[in-house]
Amino acid sequence: MSAPPPERLTGRAHRLLAAVLVPGDLAVDATVGNGHDTLFLARRVAPGGRVIGCDIQPTALDAAGRRLTAAGLQGAVRLHRAGHERLLELVPAEEHGRVAAVTFNLGYLPGGDKRLTTRAATTRAALDAAARLLRPGGLLSVLAYVGHPGGAAELAVVRAWAEAQTGRFAVAVERSPVPASPVLFALTRANG
């Protein structure tokens, strides 16, 4: 009898997010991509909750919009064509410090132009913004993919940023045993 395959980090991230999200919450998808995480967040916060999502690629927003419409959840999500470094502008000021969860999947759009990737500098700014948005007990989930140009540099920035959050956040880091796989950073904002 063989051992079950290890849990994918995307599944692990979703389990962690599910543990903090309840209907009525506000969540942020900082890298909408094809909308898988956006839809997951919308299902967790509905009814009564909202998801704010952003991506710079119209094809990503279109794919996410179709996925949300098919699930009947398009009304629970506000999508923006914007970079994740603009999170503080996209989330209304009165909601800063009240967001239950923020999720990132760094890298490139699966099935899209692999030359268009997240970048270390904008990701660093986005992480600072996400930290300001989260409520006490809120979760910041970051999947950093390393298999693209700039991925290793971006991972280094995320790792250094996460290490600097000790005291403000409980930080957990997980890496898949598969080479060139993503690294999951799960940061829970301290209470108080």
CSV table of C-alpha atoms in Angstrom, one decimal:
chain,number,residue,atom,x,y,z
A,1,MET,CA,0.0,0.0,0.0
A,2,SER,CA,1.5,3.3,-1.1
A,3,ALA,CA,1.4,6.5,0.8
A,4,PRO,CA,-1.1,9.2,-0.4
A,5,PRO,CA,0.5,11.9,-2.5
A,6,PRO,CA,1.6,15.0,-0.6
A,7,GLU,CA,-1.0,17.8,-0.4
A,8,ARG,CA,-0.4,20.4,-3.1
A,9,LEU,CA,0.5,23.8,-1.6
A,10,THR,CA,-2.5,25.4,-3.4
A,11,GLY,CA,-4.8,23.0,-1.4
A,12,ARG,CA,-2.9,23.8,1.8
A,13,ALA,CA,-3.3,27.5,1.2
A,14,HIS,CA,-7.0,27.0,0.7
A,15,ARG,CA,-7.4,25.0,3.9
A,16,LEU,CA,-5.6,27.8,5.8
A,17,LEU,CA,-7.8,30.5,4.2
A,18,ALA,CA,-11.0,28.5,4.9
A,19,ALA,CA,-10.1,28.4,8.6
A,20,VAL,CA,-10.2,32.2,8.9
A,21,LEU,CA,-13.0,33.1,6.4
A,22,VAL,CA,-16.7,33.2,7.3
A,23,PRO,CA,-19.7,34.6,5.4
A,24,GLY,CA,-19.8,38.3,5.5
A,25,ASP,CA,-16.0,38.8,5.5
A,26,LEU,CA,-13.9,40.9,3.2
A,27,ALA,CA,-11.1,39.1,1.4
A,28,VAL,CA,-8.5,40.2,-1.2
A,29,ASP,CA,-7.1,38.3,-4.2
A,30,ALA,CA,-4.0,40.3,-5.0
A,31,THR,CA,-3.2,38.2,-8.1
A,32,VAL,CA,-6.5,37.1,-9.7
A,33,GLY,CA,-5.0,35.1,-12.6
A,34,ASN,CA,-7.6,32.7,-14.0
A,35,GLY,CA,-9.8,33.2,-10.9
A,36,HIS,CA,-9.5,30.0,-9.0
A,37,ASP,CA,-8.6,31.7,-5.7
A,38,THR,CA,-11.0,34.5,-6.4
A,39,LEU,CA,-13.9,31.9,-6.7
A,40,PHE,CA,-12.7,30.0,-3.6
A,41,LEU,CA,-12.7,33.3,-1.6
A,42,ALA,CA,-16.1,34.3,-2.9
A,43,ARG,CA,-17.6,30.9,-1.9
A,44,ARG,CA,-16.2,31.3,1.6
A,45,VAL,CA,-17.4,34.9,2.2
A,46,ALA,CA,-20.9,34.5,0.6
A,47,PRO,CA,-23.5,35.4,1.5
A,48,GLY,CA,-22.9,39.0,2.5
A,49,GLY,CA,-19.2,39.2,2.1
A,50,ARG,CA,-17.0,40.6,-0.7
A,51,VAL,CA,-13.8,39.9,-2.5
A,52,ILE,CA,-11.7,42.6,-4.1
A,53,GLY,CA,-9.4,41.2,-6.8
A,54,CYS,CA,-6.7,42.7,-9.0
A,55,ASP,CA,-4.6,41.7,-12.0
A,56,ILE,CA,-2.9,43.7,-14.7
A,57,GLN,CA,-4.0,41.3,-17.6
A,58,PRO,CA,-7.4,41.7,-19.2
A,59,THR,CA,-7.4,38.0,-20.2
A,60,ALA,CA,-7.0,37.1,-16.5
A,61,LEU,CA,-9.9,39.3,-15.4
A,62,ASP,CA,-12.1,38.0,-18.2
A,63,ALA,CA,-11.4,34.4,-17.3
A,64,ALA,CA,-12.1,35.1,-13.6
A,65,GLY,CA,-15.2,36.9,-14.5
A,66,ARG,CA,-16.5,34.0,-16.5
A,67,ARG,CA,-15.7,31.6,-13.7
A,68,LEU,CA,-17.5,33.8,-11.1
A,69,THR,CA,-20.5,34.2,-13.4
A,70,ALA,CA,-20.8,30.5,-14.0
A,71,ALA,CA,-20.9,30.0,-10.2
A,72,GLY,CA,-23.4,32.8,-9.7
A,73,LEU,CA,-20.9,34.8,-7.5
A,74,GLN,CA,-20.0,37.7,-9.8
A,75,GLY,CA,-22.0,40.1,-7.5
A,76,ALA,CA,-19.7,39.2,-4.5
A,77,VAL,CA,-16.5,40.2,-6.3
A,78,ARG,CA,-15.1,43.5,-7.5
A,79,LEU,CA,-12.3,43.0,-10.1
A,80,HIS,CA,-9.8,45.8,-10.9
A,81,ARG,CA,-7.3,46.0,-13.7
A,82,ALA,CA,-4.4,47.1,-11.6
A,83,GLY,CA,-1.2,45.8,-10.1
A,84,HIS,CA,-1.1,44.4,-6.6
A,85,GLU,CA,1.1,47.2,-5.4
A,86,ARG,CA,-2.1,49.4,-5.6
A,87,LEU,CA,-4.0,47.4,-2.9
A,88,LEU,CA,-4.3,50.3,-0.6
A,89,GLU,CA,-6.1,52.3,-3.3
A,90,LEU,CA,-8.3,49.5,-4.3
A,91,VAL,CA,-9.6,48.6,-0.8
A,92,PRO,CA,-11.7,51.5,0.6
A,93,ALA,CA,-9.9,53.3,3.4
A,94,GLU,CA,-12.7,52.4,5.9
A,95,GLU,CA,-11.9,48.8,5.3
A,96,HIS,CA,-8.1,49.0,6.0
A,97,GLY,CA,-7.4,46.9,9.1
A,98,ARG,CA,-10.6,44.9,8.6
A,99,VAL,CA,-9.7,42.4,5.8
A,100,ALA,CA,-9.9,38.8,6.8
A,101,ALA,CA,-7.5,37.4,4.2
A,102,VAL,CA,-5.2,38.4,1.4
A,103,THR,CA,-3.9,35.8,-1.0
A,104,PHE,CA,-1.1,36.0,-3.6
A,105,ASN,CA,0.0,33.5,-6.3
A,106,LEU,CA,3.2,35.0,-7.7
A,107,GLY,CA,4.7,34.2,-11.1
A,108,TYR,CA,2.8,34.2,-14.4
A,109,LEU,CA,-0.7,33.6,-15.6
A,110,PRO,CA,-1.1,29.9,-16.3
A,111,GLY,CA,-1.9,29.6,-20.0
A,112,GLY,CA,-0.9,33.2,-20.6
A,113,ASP,CA,2.2,35.1,-21.7
A,114,LYS,CA,5.0,33.8,-19.5
A,115,ARG,CA,7.0,37.0,-20.1
A,116,LEU,CA,4.5,38.9,-18.0
A,117,THR,CA,5.3,38.0,-14.4
A,118,THR,CA,5.0,39.5,-10.9
A,119,ARG,CA,8.2,41.4,-9.9
A,120,ALA,CA,10.1,41.6,-6.7
A,121,ALA,CA,9.7,45.4,-6.3
A,122,THR,CA,6.0,45.5,-6.8
A,123,THR,CA,5.4,42.4,-4.7
A,124,ARG,CA,7.4,44.0,-1.8
A,125,ALA,CA,5.1,47.1,-2.0
A,126,ALA,CA,2.0,44.8,-2.2
A,127,LEU,CA,3.1,42.8,0.9
A,128,ASP,CA,3.4,46.1,2.9
A,129,ALA,CA,-0.1,47.1,1.7
A,130,ALA,CA,-1.6,43.7,2.6
A,131,ALA,CA,-0.1,43.8,6.1
A,132,ARG,CA,-1.9,47.2,6.6
A,133,LEU,CA,-5.2,45.8,5.3
A,134,LEU,CA,-5.4,42.7,7.5
A,135,ARG,CA,-7.4,42.6,10.7
A,136,PRO,CA,-6.0,41.0,13.9
A,137,GLY,CA,-6.1,37.2,13.2
A,138,GLY,CA,-6.3,37.8,9.5
A,139,LEU,CA,-4.3,35.6,7.1
A,140,LEU,CA,-1.8,36.6,4.4
A,141,SER,CA,-1.2,33.6,2.0
A,142,VAL,CA,1.7,33.9,-0.5
A,143,LEU,CA,2.6,31.2,-3.0
A,144,ALA,CA,5.9,32.2,-4.5
A,145,TYR,CA,6.7,30.3,-7.7
A,146,VAL,CA,10.3,30.1,-8.6
A,147,GLY,CA,10.3,28.5,-12.1
A,148,HIS,CA,10.3,31.7,-14.1
A,149,PRO,CA,12.9,34.5,-14.7
A,150,GLY,CA,12.9,36.7,-11.6
A,151,GLY,CA,11.2,34.0,-9.5
A,152,ALA,CA,14.2,33.3,-7.3
A,153,ALA,CA,14.7,37.1,-6.7
A,154,GLU,CA,11.1,37.5,-5.9
A,155,LEU,CA,11.2,34.5,-3.5
A,156,ALA,CA,14.2,36.1,-1.7
A,157,VAL,CA,12.2,39.3,-1.3
A,158,VAL,CA,9.2,37.5,0.1
A,159,ARG,CA,11.3,35.4,2.5
A,160,ALA,CA,13.2,38.5,3.8
A,161,TRP,CA,9.9,40.4,4.2
A,162,ALA,CA,8.2,37.5,6.0
A,163,GLU,CA,11.2,37.1,8.4
A,164,ALA,CA,11.0,40.8,9.2
A,165,GLN,CA,7.4,40.4,10.3
A,166,THR,CA,8.2,38.2,13.4
A,167,GLY,CA,6.2,39.7,16.3
A,168,ARG,CA,3.6,41.3,14.1
A,169,PHE,CA,2.7,38.0,12.5
A,170,ALA,CA,3.0,34.3,13.2
A,171,VAL,CA,4.9,33.1,10.1
A,172,ALA,CA,4.8,29.6,8.7
A,173,VAL,CA,6.7,28.5,5.6
A,174,GLU,CA,6.2,25.3,3.6
A,175,ARG,CA,7.9,24.0,0.5
A,176,SER,CA,6.9,21.1,-1.7
A,177,PRO,CA,9.4,18.3,-2.1
A,178,VAL,CA,9.1,18.7,-5.9
A,179,PRO,CA,12.1,20.6,-7.4
A,180,ALA,CA,11.3,24.1,-8.6
A,181,SER,CA,7.9,24.0,-6.9
A,182,PRO,CA,6.4,27.0,-5.1
A,183,VAL,CA,7.0,28.0,-1.5
A,184,LEU,CA,4.0,28.8,0.7
A,185,PHE,CA,4.2,31.6,3.2
A,186,ALA,CA,1.3,31.8,5.6
A,187,LEU,CA,1.3,34.8,7.9
A,188,THR,CA,-1.3,35.3,10.6
A,189,ARG,CA,-1.6,38.9,12.0
A,190,ALA,CA,-1.1,39.0,15.7
A,191,ASN,CA,-4.1,40.0,17.8
A,192,GLY,CA,-3.8,43.5,19.3
